[in-house]
Amino acid sequence: MKTNHSHGSSDQEESTGTVPHCGSLGSMALTIAMRCLVWSALAVLPMAHAQNAGSQAAMTTSRNLSLSAQPLGQALNALARTWGVSVSVDAALVEGRTAPALQGVQTLNEALAKSLAGSGLEAVSMGAVVQIRPKAQAAVTLGEVTVTAQGELNPMTEGTGSYTTRQISIGKTELSIRETPQSVSVITRQQMDDKNLHSLDEVLAQATGVTKTQRNFGDHKFAIRGFVLDNDNYLVDGVPGTVYSSVGWLPLDTAIYDRVEVLRGAAGLQVGAADPSGAVNLVRKRPRTERHLELALSAGSWGNLRTEVDAGGPLNQEGSVRGRVVAAYQDRGYFYDVSRSRAPMLYGVVEADLGRDTTLAIGARRQEKAIDGFWLFGLPRYSDGGALDLSRTTSLVQNWNRQKGSVTELFSDVEHRLQGDWRVKLSLNRTEGQLDQKAAIARGAVDRHTGIGSRFYTLYFKDTHIVSHGLDVNASGSFEAFGRRHQMLMGANGSRQRVVDQSAGLGDGSAIDISNPDHGAIPEPVRPEWESQGRSRDEKYGIYVSARLQLSDPLHLSLGGRLSWLKYNAFDSLSGQVSGNYRQSRELTPYAGLVYDLNRQWSAYISYADSFQPQSAYLTASGTPLSPAVGANYEAGLKGELHGGRLNVSAAVFGIRKKGLAVPDAAHAGLCPSSLASPDCYRSGGNLRSKGFELEASGELLPGWQVAAGYTFVRSHDDEGKSISAETPRHLLRASTTYRLPGEWSAWTLGGAVAAQSGYSYFADDDTSVRMGEGGRVVLDLRAVYRIDRNWTVSVTVANVADKKYYAMLGQLRRGNYFGEPRSVLLAVRGAF
């Protein structure tokens, strides 16, 4: 794969190219649209070649450098930022290579020569791009290169080959992980490719301290430190409020993302109203300044077939207009009976330099997923709490069960760079989703001796339509005060989400033979008239400000806060019954952190952050809405940025308290009939607590050896001493690693992953005298990659090598229990041109 480090823009006269005309895509099937846009992207490749045809005269420009020894790819990125140029390089050429430290005043020509010394590579000036290639192919000697723009930070992980990143952008200002006084994990593009992580739920399942929990109707959620990640906890390019059931009903294909940033603990500054679990920022891929084409083909167990195409480059000779298209199609079966899914996805983005200081991007995503044999509620348990003694292929579905979801997303952003390093950015998102479900719902605890108890409770139909809008505008930069340099961010954002949710059901009651389920026992029914038609409107707005102040050379203070306004109403348009109606105004969520640099590699930190959740649907005895519940995260830790930033390590202790939860006011039971939540009156008083510690390491341990590993210990409880997240184990370890063999074996890369956790148990909701649970487990994956040549690699991944049998999620005695995936094999071929 090629990577490009671009930090400049051209103000030359624009010339345009032509691409094949695809016509109107509105009425075409998604597959045809994908093909059309792929060919459009491929058409830009000759243009990019023409751009490189002539060599430009260069200026003798010097810069004062202070760069430590680091991976060669990162060094080239730093030089591109410093001189504001574009550097094009095949990632395979620089993988495992290290650039020496660079100090003092020198030209770009000198800096590149020193960085490439002993590598067998050289730099060649080709138009506005500096190309890195083997010396054997060199035909032009590099002159000194014209500086075309002011350098800037770039946290992009694509093409770095790394399991870590030098900067993160979840807070909208680009800081390193070490500079951030909160726990943050980054799942990079390299890690997603290595582990074949094609959906957001697969990505989050690799993140430190994140566990998946079972939810009704397949709208599953993840939890961090015992608290749930709901829709409000997700951002896309820093914009909140436009994600809906991204790990459940409407999964996101991760082929379009450069990285996924996961912040653990309360994230009120980023999201405002949410559980104190954290925030997940999905960072989209953007156009690159060099032409490129990447292909990925894979085939695995149970007929798991997938194709990806990623292509793009300059759309005009100057490279001031760039485009990119990503298309994917997955057709797969599952380890359990009947179910099969098809998931096409198409993503396109165009980026244009409107001048030296302004960049505009416009893009769109269309994704669909249809599941035949959709399994709504998983397996039941024995009535005594034990797990069913069944084959993992068992599913309690009817052949006509089906779920179909689709998402159409439009987005745009414009960034204008002001004097110094200040910049202003405006981002807009619009997402429209559609979900249709029909299924026979199986539930009921099973008698261990007779095998009787599970039935098809109802034949269920659901139709949901979601429209979301999100906006964010912010300004960021640095300023001088008291003889030191500080950073500042200020902005505002808002979101609006409308949901229309219709449902209907038909009673059935048919008994199920769990040892031999009949998938055609019930004829496909005709949907009856809708029984309910819920309509909701959720609006959130906020203003925020944060600053990173340098109190002394080693000491930085981070301060921030957000004022939030929100309004929510929901009602059934068929019955007219109001089910939700609350609002919150000027709710403040503060944030503070202190980072002390022990030396250039190590820092110690402490931080406080909170978030809130409205409770105005509950009324107090005086008739006033209940105040919000506030979740506060306290954290202290140690972070290291080692090997020139190629390896990040951290250790943290944390405590979370969510206080002021609504509890019934026993002295005024039944005296609040106008309350939407309950005729009872409520008071603030409930508490949820979580505490523990984490260890994490990500990046390059040794040349060619990448690792991403994290361990979490967490304990949680409510006021009665019960766990607030029964499915969250106390001990959780996840580790992934790859190692490129040295010398004559360098074409081979070997890797593996382990996921280990302790057991857990809890009282069943169906019967509080019965406990159900899952024992501890260790699941091991192995992987081998062979580089055929500069363009092609082939890999084999064996997941769950020991074929460990376990339940990945537990629900209740009657439903909601899901086996973990058995041993599987996946063969993948990748090409980069």
Short mmCIF file of N, CA, C and O in Angstrom, two decimals, residues 514-565:
data_model
loop_
_atom_site.label_atom_id
_atom_site.label_comp_id
_atom_site.label_asym_id
_atom_site.label_seq_id
_atom_site.Cartn_x
_atom_site.Cartn_y
_atom_site.Cartn_z
N ILE A 514 -36.23 -27.95 21.24
CA ILE A 514 -34.93 -27.30 21.15
C ILE A 514 -33.83 -28.24 20.65
O ILE A 514 -32.81 -27.79 20.15
N SER A 515 -34.03 -29.55 20.83
CA SER A 515 -33.02 -30.49 20.37
C SER A 515 -33.12 -30.73 18.86
O SER A 515 -32.17 -31.23 18.25
N ASN A 516 -34.23 -30.38 18.25
CA ASN A 516 -34.43 -30.58 16.81
C ASN A 516 -35.42 -29.55 16.30
O ASN A 516 -36.53 -29.88 15.90
N PRO A 517 -35.06 -28.27 16.30
CA PRO A 517 -36.02 -27.23 15.91
C PRO A 517 -36.41 -27.34 14.44
O PRO A 517 -35.58 -27.67 13.58
N ASP A 518 -37.69 -27.08 14.18
CA ASP A 518 -38.24 -27.11 12.83
C ASP A 518 -38.27 -25.66 12.31
O ASP A 518 -39.06 -24.84 12.79
N HIS A 519 -37.42 -25.37 11.32
CA HIS A 519 -37.33 -23.99 10.82
C HIS A 519 -38.44 -23.65 9.84
O HIS A 519 -38.49 -22.49 9.38
N GLY A 520 -39.30 -24.58 9.56
CA GLY A 520 -40.46 -24.30 8.70
C GLY A 520 -41.76 -24.63 9.38
O GLY A 520 -42.76 -24.92 8.71
N ALA A 521 -41.78 -24.60 10.70
CA ALA A 521 -42.96 -25.01 11.45
C ALA A 521 -44.13 -24.05 11.28
O ALA A 521 -45.29 -24.46 11.33
N ILE A 522 -43.85 -22.77 11.06
CA ILE A 522 -44.90 -21.76 10.97
C ILE A 522 -44.90 -21.15 9.59
O ILE A 522 -43.87 -20.65 9.13
N PRO A 523 -46.02 -21.17 8.89
CA PRO A 523 -46.08 -20.52 7.58
C PRO A 523 -45.84 -19.01 7.73
O PRO A 523 -46.19 -18.42 8.75
N GLU A 524 -45.24 -18.41 6.72
CA GLU A 524 -44.98 -16.98 6.79
C GLU A 524 -46.30 -16.21 6.86
O GLU A 524 -47.16 -16.35 5.98
N PRO A 525 -46.50 -15.42 7.90
CA PRO A 525 -47.77 -14.72 8.07
C PRO A 525 -47.82 -13.42 7.28
O PRO A 525 -46.78 -12.87 6.88
N VAL A 526 -49.01 -12.94 7.08
CA VAL A 526 -49.22 -11.62 6.50
C VAL A 526 -49.22 -10.60 7.63
O VAL A 526 -49.87 -10.81 8.66
N ARG A 527 -48.50 -9.53 7.43
CA ARG A 527 -48.42 -8.52 8.50
C ARG A 527 -49.79 -7.90 8.76
O ARG A 527 -50.47 -7.46 7.84
N PRO A 528 -50.18 -7.84 10.03
CA PRO A 528 -51.46 -7.20 10.37
C PRO A 528 -51.31 -5.68 10.37
O PRO A 528 -50.24 -5.14 10.10
N GLU A 529 -52.38 -4.97 10.68
CA GLU A 529 -52.30 -3.53 10.84
C GLU A 529 -51.37 -3.19 11.99
O GLU A 529 -51.28 -3.93 12.97
N TRP A 530 -50.68 -2.07 11.86
CA TRP A 530 -49.78 -1.65 12.93
C TRP A 530 -50.54 -1.43 14.23
O TRP A 530 -51.60 -0.81 14.24
N GLU A 531 -49.97 -1.97 15.31
CA GLU A 531 -50.59 -1.80 16.62
C GLU A 531 -50.10 -0.54 17.33
O GLU A 531 -50.79 0.01 18.18
N SER A 532 -48.88 -0.13 17.02
CA SER A 532 -48.34 1.09 17.61
C SER A 532 -47.51 1.82 16.57
O SER A 532 -46.94 1.20 15.66
N GLN A 533 -47.46 3.12 16.70
CA GLN A 533 -46.68 3.95 15.78
C GLN A 533 -46.03 5.07 16.60
O GLN A 533 -46.57 6.16 16.75
N GLY A 534 -44.88 4.74 17.16
CA GLY A 534 -44.20 5.70 18.00
C GLY A 534 -43.44 6.73 17.18
O GLY A 534 -42.80 6.41 16.18
N ARG A 535 -43.53 7.97 17.60
CA ARG A 535 -42.80 9.06 16.97
C ARG A 535 -42.01 9.80 18.04
O ARG A 535 -42.57 10.14 19.09
N SER A 536 -40.74 10.03 17.78
CA SER A 536 -39.92 10.75 18.75
C SER A 536 -39.05 11.78 18.04
O SER A 536 -38.71 11.63 16.86
N ARG A 537 -38.72 12.82 18.79
CA ARG A 537 -37.85 13.88 18.29
C ARG A 537 -36.87 14.23 19.41
O ARG A 537 -37.28 14.59 20.51
N ASP A 538 -35.60 14.09 19.11
CA ASP A 538 -34.55 14.29 20.11
C ASP A 538 -33.62 15.40 19.61
O ASP A 538 -32.97 15.25 18.58
N GLU A 539 -33.56 16.51 20.32
CA GLU A 539 -32.73 17.64 19.93
C GLU A 539 -31.72 17.93 21.03
O GLU A 539 -32.07 17.98 22.22
N LYS A 540 -30.47 18.13 20.62
CA LYS A 540 -29.39 18.44 21.57
C LYS A 540 -28.52 19.55 20.99
O LYS A 540 -28.16 19.50 19.81
N TYR A 541 -28.19 20.51 21.84
CA TYR A 541 -27.34 21.62 21.43
C TYR A 541 -26.35 21.91 22.55
O TYR A 541 -26.63 21.65 23.71
N GLY A 542 -25.21 22.46 22.19
CA GLY A 542 -24.23 22.76 23.22
C GLY A 542 -23.16 23.71 22.73
O GLY A 542 -22.89 23.81 21.52
N ILE A 543 -22.55 24.41 23.67
CA ILE A 543 -21.36 25.20 23.40
C ILE A 543 -20.25 24.68 24.30
O ILE A 543 -20.52 24.26 25.43
N TYR A 544 -19.04 24.69 23.83
CA TYR A 544 -17.95 24.10 24.60
C TYR A 544 -16.69 24.94 24.42
O TYR A 544 -16.50 25.65 23.43
N VAL A 545 -15.82 24.83 25.40
CA VAL A 545 -14.54 25.49 25.35
C VAL A 545 -13.54 24.66 26.15
O VAL A 545 -13.90 24.05 27.17
N SER A 546 -12.33 24.58 25.67
CA SER A 546 -11.27 23.88 26.41
C SER A 546 -9.94 24.57 26.14
O SER A 546 -9.76 25.22 25.10
N ALA A 547 -9.04 24.43 27.08
CA ALA A 547 -7.72 25.04 26.95
C ALA A 547 -6.68 24.12 27.56
O ALA A 547 -6.95 23.44 28.56
N ARG A 548 -5.52 24.09 26.95
CA ARG A 548 -4.37 23.37 27.50
C ARG A 548 -3.31 24.41 27.82
O ARG A 548 -2.69 24.99 26.91
N LEU A 549 -3.12 24.68 29.10
CA LEU A 549 -2.28 25.76 29.56
C LEU A 549 -0.96 25.22 30.06
O LEU A 549 -0.92 24.25 30.84
N GLN A 550 0.12 25.83 29.63
CA GLN A 550 1.46 25.43 30.07
C GLN A 550 1.82 26.26 31.30
O GLN A 550 2.21 27.41 31.20
N LEU A 551 1.68 25.64 32.49
CA LEU A 551 1.96 26.35 33.73
C LEU A 551 3.45 26.50 33.97
O LEU A 551 3.90 27.47 34.55
N SER A 552 4.20 25.49 33.54
CA SER A 552 5.66 25.52 33.60
C SER A 552 6.15 24.58 32.51
O SER A 552 5.35 23.94 31.82
N ASP A 553 7.46 24.48 32.34
CA ASP A 553 7.97 23.63 31.27
C ASP A 553 7.42 22.20 31.34
O ASP A 553 7.04 21.63 30.32
N PRO A 554 7.36 21.58 32.54
CA PRO A 554 6.87 20.20 32.58
C PRO A 554 5.39 20.06 32.92
O PRO A 554 4.87 18.95 32.90
N LEU A 555 4.69 21.14 33.25
CA LEU A 555 3.34 21.04 33.82
C LEU A 555 2.32 21.70 32.92
O LEU A 555 2.43 22.88 32.57
N HIS A 556 1.27 20.90 32.54
CA HIS A 556 0.18 21.41 31.71
C HIS A 556 -1.15 21.18 32.41
O HIS A 556 -1.40 20.10 32.97
N LEU A 557 -2.00 22.19 32.35
CA LEU A 557 -3.33 22.13 32.93
C LEU A 557 -4.36 22.17 31.81
O LEU A 557 -4.37 23.10 30.99
N SER A 558 -5.22 21.16 31.75
CA SER A 558 -6.31 21.13 30.78
C SER A 558 -7.61 21.46 31.50
O SER A 558 -7.95 20.83 32.51
N LEU A 559 -8.31 22.44 30.99
CA LEU A 559 -9.59 22.87 31.55
C LEU A 559 -10.61 22.94 30.44
O LEU A 559 -10.28 23.32 29.31
N GLY A 560 -11.84 22.59 30.74
CA GLY A 560 -12.89 22.68 29.74
C GLY A 560 -14.26 22.56 30.34
O GLY A 560 -14.42 22.20 31.51
N GLY A 561 -15.23 22.88 29.54
CA GLY A 561 -16.60 22.76 29.99
C GLY A 561 -17.55 22.84 28.82
O GLY A 561 -17.21 23.36 27.75
N ARG A 562 -18.74 22.32 29.03
CA ARG A 562 -19.77 22.34 28.01
C ARG A 562 -21.10 22.71 28.65
O ARG A 562 -21.45 22.19 29.72
N LEU A 563 -21.83 23.61 28.00
CA LEU A 563 -23.20 23.93 28.38
C LEU A 563 -24.12 23.25 27.38
O LEU A 563 -23.97 23.43 26.16
N SER A 564 -25.07 22.48 27.89
CA SER A 564 -25.93 21.68 27.02
C SER A 564 -27.40 22.06 27.20
O SER A 564 -27.85 22.35 28.30
N TRP A 565 -28.11 22.01 26.07
CA TRP A 565 -29.55 22.14 26.05
C TRP A 565 -30.10 20.93 25.31
O TRP A 565 -29.53 20.51 24.29
#
